[in-house]
Coordinates of C-alpha atoms and ligand atoms in Angstrom, one line a residue:
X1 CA 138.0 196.9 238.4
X2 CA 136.6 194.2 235.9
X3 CA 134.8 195.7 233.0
X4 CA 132.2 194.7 230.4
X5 CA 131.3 196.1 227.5
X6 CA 127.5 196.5 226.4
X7 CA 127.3 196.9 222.8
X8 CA 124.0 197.7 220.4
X9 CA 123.9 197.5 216.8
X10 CA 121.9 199.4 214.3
X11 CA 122.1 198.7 211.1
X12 CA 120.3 199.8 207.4
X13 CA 119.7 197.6 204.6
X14 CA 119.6 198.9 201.2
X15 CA 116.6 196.8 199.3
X16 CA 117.3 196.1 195.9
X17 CA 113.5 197.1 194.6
X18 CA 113.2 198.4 191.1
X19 CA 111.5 201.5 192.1
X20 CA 112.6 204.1 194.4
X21 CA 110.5 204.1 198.3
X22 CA 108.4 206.4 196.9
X23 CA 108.5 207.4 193.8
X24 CA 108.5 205.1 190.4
X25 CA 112.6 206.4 189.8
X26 CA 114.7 203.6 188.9
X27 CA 116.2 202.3 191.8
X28 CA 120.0 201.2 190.7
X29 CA 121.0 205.0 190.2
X30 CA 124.1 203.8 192.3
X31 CA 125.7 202.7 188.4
X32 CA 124.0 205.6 186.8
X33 CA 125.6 208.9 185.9
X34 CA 124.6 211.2 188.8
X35 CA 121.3 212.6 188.9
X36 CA 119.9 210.6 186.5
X37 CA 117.5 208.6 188.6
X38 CA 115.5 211.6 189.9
X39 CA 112.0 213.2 189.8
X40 CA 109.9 215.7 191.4
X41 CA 109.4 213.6 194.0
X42 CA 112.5 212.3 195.2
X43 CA 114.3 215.6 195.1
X44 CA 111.7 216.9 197.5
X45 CA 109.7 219.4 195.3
X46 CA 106.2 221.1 197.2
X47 CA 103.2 219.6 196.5
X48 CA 104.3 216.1 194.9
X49 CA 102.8 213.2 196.4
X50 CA 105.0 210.1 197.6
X51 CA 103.1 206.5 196.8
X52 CA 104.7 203.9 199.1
X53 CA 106.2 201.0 197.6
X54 CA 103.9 197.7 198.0
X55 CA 107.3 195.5 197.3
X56 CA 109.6 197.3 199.9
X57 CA 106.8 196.9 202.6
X58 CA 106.3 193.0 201.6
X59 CA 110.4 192.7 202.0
X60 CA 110.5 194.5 205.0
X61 CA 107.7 192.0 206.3
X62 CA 109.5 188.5 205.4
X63 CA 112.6 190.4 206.7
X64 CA 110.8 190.8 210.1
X65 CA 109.5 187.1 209.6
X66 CA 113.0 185.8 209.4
X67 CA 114.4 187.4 212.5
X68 CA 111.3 186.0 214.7
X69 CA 109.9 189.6 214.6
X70 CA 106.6 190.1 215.3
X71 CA 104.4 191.8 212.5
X72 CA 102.4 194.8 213.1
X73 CA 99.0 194.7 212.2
X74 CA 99.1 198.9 211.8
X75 CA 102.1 200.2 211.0
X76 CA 102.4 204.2 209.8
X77 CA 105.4 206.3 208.6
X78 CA 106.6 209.6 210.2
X79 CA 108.6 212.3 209.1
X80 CA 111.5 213.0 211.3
X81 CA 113.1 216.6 210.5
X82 CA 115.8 217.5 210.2
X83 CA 118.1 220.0 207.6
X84 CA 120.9 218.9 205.7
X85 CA 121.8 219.7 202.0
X86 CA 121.6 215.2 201.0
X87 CA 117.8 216.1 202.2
X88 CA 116.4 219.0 200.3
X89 CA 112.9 218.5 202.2
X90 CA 114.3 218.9 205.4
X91 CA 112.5 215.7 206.2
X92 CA 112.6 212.4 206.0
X93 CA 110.4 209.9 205.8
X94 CA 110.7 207.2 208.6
X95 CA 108.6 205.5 211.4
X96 CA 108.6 206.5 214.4
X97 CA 106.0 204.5 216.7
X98 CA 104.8 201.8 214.8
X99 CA 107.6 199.6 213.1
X100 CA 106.9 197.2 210.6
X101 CA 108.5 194.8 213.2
X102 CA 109.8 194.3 216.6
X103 CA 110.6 192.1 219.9
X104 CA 112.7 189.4 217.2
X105 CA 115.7 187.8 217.6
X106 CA 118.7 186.1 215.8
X107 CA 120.9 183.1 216.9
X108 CA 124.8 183.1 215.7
X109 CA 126.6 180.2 215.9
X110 CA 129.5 180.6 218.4
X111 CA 132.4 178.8 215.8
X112 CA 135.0 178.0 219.2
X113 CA 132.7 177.0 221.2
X114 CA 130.1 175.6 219.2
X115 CA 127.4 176.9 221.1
X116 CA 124.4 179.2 220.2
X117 CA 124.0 182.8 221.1
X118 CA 120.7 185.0 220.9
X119 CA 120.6 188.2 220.0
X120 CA 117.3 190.0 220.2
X121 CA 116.0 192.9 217.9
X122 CA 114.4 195.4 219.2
X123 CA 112.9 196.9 215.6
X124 CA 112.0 196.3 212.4
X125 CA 111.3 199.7 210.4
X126 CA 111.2 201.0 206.8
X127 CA 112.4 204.5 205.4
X128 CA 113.9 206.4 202.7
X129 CA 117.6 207.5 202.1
X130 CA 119.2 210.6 201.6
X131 CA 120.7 211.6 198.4
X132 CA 125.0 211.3 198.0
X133 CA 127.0 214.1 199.7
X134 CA 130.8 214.0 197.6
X135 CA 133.3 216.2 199.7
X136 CA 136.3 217.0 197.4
X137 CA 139.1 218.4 199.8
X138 CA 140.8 220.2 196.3
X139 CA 137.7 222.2 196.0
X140 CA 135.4 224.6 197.8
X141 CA 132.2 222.7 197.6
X142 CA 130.5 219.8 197.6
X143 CA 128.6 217.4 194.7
X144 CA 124.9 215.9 195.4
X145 CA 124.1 212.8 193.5
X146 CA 120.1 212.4 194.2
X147 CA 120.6 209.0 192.6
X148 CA 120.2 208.1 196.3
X149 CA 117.8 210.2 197.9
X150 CA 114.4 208.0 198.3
X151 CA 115.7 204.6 197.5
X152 CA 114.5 202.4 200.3
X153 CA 116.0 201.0 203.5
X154 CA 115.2 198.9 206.7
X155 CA 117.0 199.7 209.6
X156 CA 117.2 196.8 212.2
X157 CA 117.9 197.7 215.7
X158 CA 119.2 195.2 218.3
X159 CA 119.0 195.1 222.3
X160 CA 122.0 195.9 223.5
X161 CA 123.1 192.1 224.1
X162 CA 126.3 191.7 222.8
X163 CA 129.4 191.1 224.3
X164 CA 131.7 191.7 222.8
X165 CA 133.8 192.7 218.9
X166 CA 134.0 189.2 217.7
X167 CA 129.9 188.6 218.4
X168 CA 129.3 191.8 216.8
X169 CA 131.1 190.9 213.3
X170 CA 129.2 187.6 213.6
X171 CA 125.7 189.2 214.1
X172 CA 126.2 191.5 211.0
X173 CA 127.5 188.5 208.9
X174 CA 124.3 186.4 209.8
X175 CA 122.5 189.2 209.3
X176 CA 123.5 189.7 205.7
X177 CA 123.1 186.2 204.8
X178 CA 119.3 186.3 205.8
X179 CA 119.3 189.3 203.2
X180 CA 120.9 187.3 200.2
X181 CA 118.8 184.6 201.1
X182 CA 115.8 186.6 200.7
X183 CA 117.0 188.2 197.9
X184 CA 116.1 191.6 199.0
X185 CA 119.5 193.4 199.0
X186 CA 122.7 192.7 197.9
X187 CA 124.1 193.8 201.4
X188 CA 127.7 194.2 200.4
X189 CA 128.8 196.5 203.2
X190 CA 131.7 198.2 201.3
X191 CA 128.8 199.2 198.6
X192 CA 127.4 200.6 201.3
X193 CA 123.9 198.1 200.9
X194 CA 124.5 197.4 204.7
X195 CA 125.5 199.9 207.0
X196 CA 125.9 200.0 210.1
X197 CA 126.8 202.3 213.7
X198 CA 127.7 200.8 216.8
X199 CA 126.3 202.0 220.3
X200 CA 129.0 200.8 223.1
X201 CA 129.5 201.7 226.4
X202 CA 131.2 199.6 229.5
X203 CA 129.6 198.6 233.1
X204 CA 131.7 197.4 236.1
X205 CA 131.3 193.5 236.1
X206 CA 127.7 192.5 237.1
X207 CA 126.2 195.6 237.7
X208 CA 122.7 196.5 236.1
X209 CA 122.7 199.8 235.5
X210 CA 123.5 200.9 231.8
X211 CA 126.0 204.1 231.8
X212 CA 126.1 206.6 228.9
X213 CA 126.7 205.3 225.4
X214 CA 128.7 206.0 222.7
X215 CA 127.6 205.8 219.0
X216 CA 130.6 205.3 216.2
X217 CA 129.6 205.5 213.0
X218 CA 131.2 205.3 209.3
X219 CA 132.2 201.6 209.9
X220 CA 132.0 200.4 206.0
X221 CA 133.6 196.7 206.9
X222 CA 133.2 193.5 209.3
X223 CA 136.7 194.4 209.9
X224 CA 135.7 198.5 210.9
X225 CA 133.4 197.3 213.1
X226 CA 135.2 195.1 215.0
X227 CA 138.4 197.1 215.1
X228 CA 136.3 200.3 216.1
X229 CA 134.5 198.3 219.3
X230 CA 137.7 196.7 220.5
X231 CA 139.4 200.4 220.3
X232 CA 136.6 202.5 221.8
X233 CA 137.1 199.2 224.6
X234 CA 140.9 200.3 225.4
X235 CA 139.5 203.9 225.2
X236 CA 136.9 203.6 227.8
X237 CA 138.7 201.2 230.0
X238 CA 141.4 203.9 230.0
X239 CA 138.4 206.6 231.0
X240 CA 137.0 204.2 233.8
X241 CA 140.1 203.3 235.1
X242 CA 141.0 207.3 235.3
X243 CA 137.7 207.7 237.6
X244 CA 136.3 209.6 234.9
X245 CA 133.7 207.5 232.2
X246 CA 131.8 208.8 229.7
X247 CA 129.3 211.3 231.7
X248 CA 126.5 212.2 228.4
X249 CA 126.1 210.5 225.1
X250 CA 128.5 211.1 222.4
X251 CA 128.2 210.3 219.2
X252 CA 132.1 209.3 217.1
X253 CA 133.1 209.1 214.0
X254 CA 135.6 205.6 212.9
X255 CA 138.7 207.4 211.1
X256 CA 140.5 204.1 209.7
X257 CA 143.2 206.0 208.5
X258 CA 144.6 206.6 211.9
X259 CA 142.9 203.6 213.2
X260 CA 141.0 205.5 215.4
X261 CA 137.1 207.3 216.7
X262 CA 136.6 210.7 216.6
X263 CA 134.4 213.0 218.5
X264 CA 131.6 214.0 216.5
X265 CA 129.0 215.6 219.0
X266 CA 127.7 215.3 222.0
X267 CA 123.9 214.9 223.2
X268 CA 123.5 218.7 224.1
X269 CA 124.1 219.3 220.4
X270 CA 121.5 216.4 219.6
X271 CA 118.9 216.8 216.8
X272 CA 115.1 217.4 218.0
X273 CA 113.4 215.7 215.2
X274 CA 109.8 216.7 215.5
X275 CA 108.5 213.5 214.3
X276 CA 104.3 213.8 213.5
X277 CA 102.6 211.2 211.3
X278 CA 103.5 211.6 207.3
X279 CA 99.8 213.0 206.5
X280 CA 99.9 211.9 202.6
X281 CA 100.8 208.0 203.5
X282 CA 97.6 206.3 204.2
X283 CA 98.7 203.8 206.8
X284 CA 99.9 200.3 206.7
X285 CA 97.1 197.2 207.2
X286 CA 98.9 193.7 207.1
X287 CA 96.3 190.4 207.2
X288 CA 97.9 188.3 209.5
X289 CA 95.7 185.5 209.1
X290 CA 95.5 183.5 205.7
X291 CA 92.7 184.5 203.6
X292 CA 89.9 182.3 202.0
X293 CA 90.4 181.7 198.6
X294 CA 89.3 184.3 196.1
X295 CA 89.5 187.4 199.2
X296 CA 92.8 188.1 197.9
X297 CA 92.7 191.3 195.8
X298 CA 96.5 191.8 195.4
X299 CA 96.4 194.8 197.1
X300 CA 96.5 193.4 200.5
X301 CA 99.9 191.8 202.2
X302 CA 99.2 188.6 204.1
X303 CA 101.5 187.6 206.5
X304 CA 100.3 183.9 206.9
X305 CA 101.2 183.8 202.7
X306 CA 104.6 185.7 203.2
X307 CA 105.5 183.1 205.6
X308 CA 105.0 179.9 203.1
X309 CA 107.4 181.9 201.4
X310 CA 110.4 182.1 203.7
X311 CA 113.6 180.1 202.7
X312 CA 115.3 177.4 204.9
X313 CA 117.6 180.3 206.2
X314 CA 121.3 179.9 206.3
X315 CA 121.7 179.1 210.2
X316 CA 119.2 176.3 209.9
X317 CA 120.8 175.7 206.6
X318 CA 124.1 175.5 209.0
X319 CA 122.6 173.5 211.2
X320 CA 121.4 170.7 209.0
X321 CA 124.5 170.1 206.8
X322 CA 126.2 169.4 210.0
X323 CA 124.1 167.0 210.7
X324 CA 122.7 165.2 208.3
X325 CA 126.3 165.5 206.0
X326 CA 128.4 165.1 208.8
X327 CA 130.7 168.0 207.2
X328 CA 132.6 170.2 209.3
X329 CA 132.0 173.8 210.4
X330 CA 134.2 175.4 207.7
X331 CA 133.5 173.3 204.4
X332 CA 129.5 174.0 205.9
X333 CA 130.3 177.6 206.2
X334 CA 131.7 178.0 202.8
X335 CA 128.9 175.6 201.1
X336 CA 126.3 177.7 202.5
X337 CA 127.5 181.1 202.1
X338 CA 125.3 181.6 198.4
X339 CA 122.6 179.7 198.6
X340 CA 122.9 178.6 195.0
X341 CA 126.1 176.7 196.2
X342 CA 124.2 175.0 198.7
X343 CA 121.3 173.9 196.6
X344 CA 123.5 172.8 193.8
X345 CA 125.2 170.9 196.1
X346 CA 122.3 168.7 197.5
X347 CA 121.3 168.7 194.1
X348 CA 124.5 166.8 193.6
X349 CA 124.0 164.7 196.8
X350 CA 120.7 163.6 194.8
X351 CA 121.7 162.5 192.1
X352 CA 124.9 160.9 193.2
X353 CA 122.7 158.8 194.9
X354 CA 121.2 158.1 192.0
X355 CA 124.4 157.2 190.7
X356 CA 125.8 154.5 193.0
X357 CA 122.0 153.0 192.6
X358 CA 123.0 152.2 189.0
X359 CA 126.0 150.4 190.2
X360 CA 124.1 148.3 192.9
X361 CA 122.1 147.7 190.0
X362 CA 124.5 146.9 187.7
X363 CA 125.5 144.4 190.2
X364 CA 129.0 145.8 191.0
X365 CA 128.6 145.9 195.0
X366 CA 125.2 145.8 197.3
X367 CA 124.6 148.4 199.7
X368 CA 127.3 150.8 198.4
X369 CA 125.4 153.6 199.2
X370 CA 124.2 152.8 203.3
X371 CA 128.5 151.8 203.3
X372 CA 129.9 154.6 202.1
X373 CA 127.6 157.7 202.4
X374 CA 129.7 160.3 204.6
X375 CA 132.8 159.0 202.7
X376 CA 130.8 159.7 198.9
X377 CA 129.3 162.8 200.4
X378 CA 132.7 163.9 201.3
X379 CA 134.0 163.3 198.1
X380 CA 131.5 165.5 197.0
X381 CA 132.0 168.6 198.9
X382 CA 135.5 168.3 198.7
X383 CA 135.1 168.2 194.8
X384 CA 132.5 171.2 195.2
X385 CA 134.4 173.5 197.7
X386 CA 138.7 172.5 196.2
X387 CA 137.7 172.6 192.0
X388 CA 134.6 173.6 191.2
X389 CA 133.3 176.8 193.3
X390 CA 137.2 177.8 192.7
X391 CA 137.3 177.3 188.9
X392 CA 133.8 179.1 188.7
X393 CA 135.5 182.0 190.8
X394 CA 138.3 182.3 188.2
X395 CA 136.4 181.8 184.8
X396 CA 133.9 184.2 186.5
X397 CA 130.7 182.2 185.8
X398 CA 127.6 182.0 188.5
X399 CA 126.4 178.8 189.5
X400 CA 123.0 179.8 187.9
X401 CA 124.6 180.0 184.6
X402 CA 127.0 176.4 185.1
X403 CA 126.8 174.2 182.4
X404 CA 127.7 171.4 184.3
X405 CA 124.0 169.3 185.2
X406 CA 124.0 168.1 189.0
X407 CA 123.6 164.6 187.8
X408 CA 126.8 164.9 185.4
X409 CA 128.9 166.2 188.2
X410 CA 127.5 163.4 190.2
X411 CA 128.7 161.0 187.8
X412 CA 131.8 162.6 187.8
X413 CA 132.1 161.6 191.6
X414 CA 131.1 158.2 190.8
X415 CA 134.2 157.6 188.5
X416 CA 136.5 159.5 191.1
X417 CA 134.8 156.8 193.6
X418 CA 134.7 154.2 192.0
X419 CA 138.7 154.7 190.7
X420 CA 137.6 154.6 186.9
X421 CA 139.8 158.0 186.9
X422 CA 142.3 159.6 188.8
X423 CA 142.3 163.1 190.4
X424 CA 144.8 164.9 187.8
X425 CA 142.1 162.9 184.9
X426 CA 138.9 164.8 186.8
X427 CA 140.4 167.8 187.0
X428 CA 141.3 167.8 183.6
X429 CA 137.7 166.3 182.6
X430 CA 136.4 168.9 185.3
X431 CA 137.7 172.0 183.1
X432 CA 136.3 170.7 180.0
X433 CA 132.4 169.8 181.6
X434 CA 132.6 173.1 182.6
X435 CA 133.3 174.5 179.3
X436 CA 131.4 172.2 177.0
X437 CA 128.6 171.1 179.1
X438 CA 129.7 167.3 177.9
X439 CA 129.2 164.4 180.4
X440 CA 131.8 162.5 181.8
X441 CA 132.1 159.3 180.4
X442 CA 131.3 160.7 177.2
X443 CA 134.7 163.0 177.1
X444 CA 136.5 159.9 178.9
X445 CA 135.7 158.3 176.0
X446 CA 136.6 160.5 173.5
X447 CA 139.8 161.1 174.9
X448 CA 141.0 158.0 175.8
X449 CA 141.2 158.7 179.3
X450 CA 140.2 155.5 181.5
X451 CA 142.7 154.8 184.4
X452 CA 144.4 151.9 183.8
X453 CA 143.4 149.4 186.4
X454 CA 143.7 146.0 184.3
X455 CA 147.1 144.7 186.1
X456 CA 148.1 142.7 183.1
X457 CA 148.3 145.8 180.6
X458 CA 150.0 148.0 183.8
X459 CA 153.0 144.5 184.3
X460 CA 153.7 144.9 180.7
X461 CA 154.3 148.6 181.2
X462 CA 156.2 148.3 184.9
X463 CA 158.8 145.6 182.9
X464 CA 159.7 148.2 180.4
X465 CA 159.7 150.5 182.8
X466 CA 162.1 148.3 185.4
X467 CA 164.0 147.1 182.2
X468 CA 164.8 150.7 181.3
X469 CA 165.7 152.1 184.6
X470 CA 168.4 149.9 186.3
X471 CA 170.0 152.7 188.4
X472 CA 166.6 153.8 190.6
X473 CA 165.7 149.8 190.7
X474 CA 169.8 149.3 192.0
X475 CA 168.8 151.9 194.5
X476 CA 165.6 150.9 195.6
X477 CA 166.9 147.4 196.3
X478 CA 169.9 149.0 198.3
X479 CA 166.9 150.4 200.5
X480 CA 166.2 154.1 199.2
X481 CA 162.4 154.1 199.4
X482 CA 162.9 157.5 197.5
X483 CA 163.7 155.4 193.9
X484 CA 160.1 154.2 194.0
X485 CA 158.5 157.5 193.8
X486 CA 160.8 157.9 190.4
X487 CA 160.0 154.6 188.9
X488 CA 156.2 155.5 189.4
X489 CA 156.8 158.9 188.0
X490 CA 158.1 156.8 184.9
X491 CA 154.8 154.5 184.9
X492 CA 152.8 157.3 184.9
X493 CA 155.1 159.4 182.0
X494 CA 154.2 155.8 180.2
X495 CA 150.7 155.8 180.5
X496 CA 150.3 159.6 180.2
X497 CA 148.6 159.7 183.7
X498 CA 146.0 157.3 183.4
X499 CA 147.2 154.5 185.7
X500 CA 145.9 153.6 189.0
X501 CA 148.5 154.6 191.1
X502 CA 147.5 152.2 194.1
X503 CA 147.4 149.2 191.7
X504 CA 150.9 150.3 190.1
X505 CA 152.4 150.7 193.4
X506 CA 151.6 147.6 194.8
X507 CA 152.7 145.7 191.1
X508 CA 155.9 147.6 191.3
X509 CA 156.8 146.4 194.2
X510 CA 156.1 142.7 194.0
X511 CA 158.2 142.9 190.8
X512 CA 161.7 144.1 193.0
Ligands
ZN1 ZN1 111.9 210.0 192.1
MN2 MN1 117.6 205.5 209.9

């Protein structure tokens, strides 16, 4: 019997407001001593009153925007009961009927096969979290950090259209580029910013009907989720192929430990959540149309506004660099994975046109730019992705704080391009832009570092050079193509690096 697995996602963002959902408690307790970030509020207390956040409803909007959801125009919370010791009001605050978003979608680019694949979403929706159970197996209770409790989330829920591990991992890493790029959440999964349980259950090949699911949860990695889905696979083909699939819902807990799921509980055991409307949340009005000019009070959120202010996003981003750079898939998907990279490297592209207009200018060559584009724009990335992005990794500097301009890294790819330097003279010069802030040509200058391309001073050098080393030159002209690489070597000890290789090579050998 051929098999296929059916496999839902649903997943909760962490938003990176300064306030709490609904409370004004700072909202990075997460690197506070515990239970420092609390009020009456948040810790549940009778007759407090919760004052939903404006910015967390605005995020949760252009996060609906960006994956094609549509935007309520009402949208109310709910409280959905429940009793647990992280939730001392025995309710949380959720929505239950009327999502901030829904019916959206999300395309992932399929890297083997190149092709597209949609994804849809069923829901957009906004809550609060719980507060921070720590379980110490030495000791005979448990610790509650509150830090937690109230700070907001979205959960996004898809249709159950994925097909498989790999897609899933790919969804969630889309997914948590379209929350850097908004800047609402830092969505590092293994923070736990993005969490997310899988629903998965298996139909005979072609067949409509959806059979009983299962839900894992405690997947804190791309790498949990896939490894979870491919073994509850082998586990439920196993069942199938017994005569004996899942018969109810189950809900299964990811031990990666033992590289295993765990059953957790089972739908008769199944929470009744009583949701009713939260009665002290007025509900939600968004303006979907633009207003005129001078109807804006502030206090309204205007989804025609929210969507001027929606970012290229990184699959479009994806996309377009492809394209119009003619780079490949992986130096795109690296370039585009922070979006400060990207836009300090078309910053670059910019001005390194720039560059190569001075030299048309200057008269060195006409059209340099029309010639050699993808070759420059190479150059470029290569430099970017290889030194740079690399070096700032290991000196631990953010691109937002570089010192390097775009237009002095540009010009630094001019005089790569243009063979004024060699690679081991840029990476040198490279090292000290990025601690000095200096241009270029100016260090160039200062240290004395112009490659050596005028042939007359490199033949003086290559006679010394041929006059001082008669065993490699015997050997070369017996026919060992290896004694070349030495006498180079010793050209290049003699100019400390600086000359053109290509125009010492080709001098070299019309001396022997
Ligand atoms: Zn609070
Ligand atoms: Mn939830």
């Amino acid at each position: 019997m051929e098999l296929e697995p059916i496999i839902g996602l649903e997943i909760h963002v962490q938003l990176k407001t300064k306030t709490k959902m609904f409370c004004t408690c700072n909202n990075s307790g997460e690197n506070m001593p515990p239970n420092s970030c609390i009020c009456p509020i948040c810790l549940g207390h009778p007759g407090t009153l919760p004052v939903a956040n404006k910015q967390a409803i605005e995020w949760s909007a252009l996060a609906s925007l960006a994956l094609h959801c549509q935007i309520a125009e009402y949208s109310k919370f709910d409280r959905k009961h429940y009793f647990y010791p992280d939730l001392p009001k025995a309710y949380q605050i959720s929505q239950l009927d009327h999502p901030i978003g829904k019916n959206g979608f999300l395309y992932i680019l399929n890297p083997e096969s190149n092709e597209e694949e949609k994804i849809s979403i069923n829901r957009l929706h906004l809550e609060e979290d719980a507060a921070k159970l720590l379980h110490d197996p030495s000791k005979k209770y448990s610790l509650i950090d509150f830090n937690r409790g109230g700070t907001p989330l979205m959960e996004i829920v898809t249709e159950p259209d994925i097909k498989n591990p790999g897609q899933a991992k790919l969804f969630l890493q889309e997914l948590r580029q379209i929350m850097r790029y908004l800047d609402v959440s830092e969505a590092d999964m293994e923070k736990g910013h993005l969490r997310c349980d899988a629903n998965i259950s298996l139909k005979p090949a072609g067949e409509e009907n959806l059979y009983p699911k299962t839900e894992i949860k405690n997947l804190n990695s791309f790498k949990m989720v896939e490894k979870a889905l491919e073994y509850e696979i082998s586990r439920q083909t196993k069942l199938w192929l017994e005569g004996n699939p899942p018969k109810e819902q189950t809900t299964r807990g990811w031990n990666d430990d033992k590289g295993i799921s765990e059953e957790q509980r089972s739908k008769e055991e199944a929470n009744d959540y009583r949701y009713f409307p939260e009665p002290d949340i007025p509900p939600i009005h968004f303006f979907i149309q633009a207003e005129k000019p001078g109807q804006d009070n502030g206090k309204n959120i205007n989804i025609a506004n929210l969507k001027t202010r929606l970012p290229e996003l990184a699959y479009d981003k994806k996309k377009r660099f492809m394209a119009e750079y003619e780079l490949h898939y992986e130096e795109v998907r690296i370039m585009i994975e922070d979006k400060k990279n990207a836009d300090y490297f078309e910053q670059v592209i910019s001005e390194l046109h720039d560059w190569v207009n001075h030299l048309e200018k200057a008269g060195q060559k006409e059209n340099i730019w029309q010639e050699y584009k993808p070759q420059l724009i190479k150059l470029a990335a290569n430099w970017l992705i290889n030194k740079l992005f690399p070096l700032l990794e290991e000196k631990q500097i953010k691109i937002e704080k570089i010192k390097i301009t775009p237009e002095n890294m540009a010009e630094l790819i001019t005089l790569i391009f243009t063979k004024k330097i060699n690679n081991t003279t840029a990476t040198e010069i490279l090292a000290e832009m990025l601690a000095t802030g200096a241009d270029p040509s100016h260090l160039i200058k200062e240290k004395n570092l112009d490659q050596i391309s005028n042939e007359e001073e490199l033949e003086n050098i290559i006679d010394k050079v041929i006059k001082d080393n008669p065993r490699p030159v015997e050997d070369y002209k017996k026919g060992k193509e290896k004694a070349l690489q030495a006498l180079i070597g010793k050209v290049m000890a003699q100019t400390k690096g600086k000359a053109n290789p290509e125009i010492a090579l080709k001098l070299l050998k019309n001396k022997l």
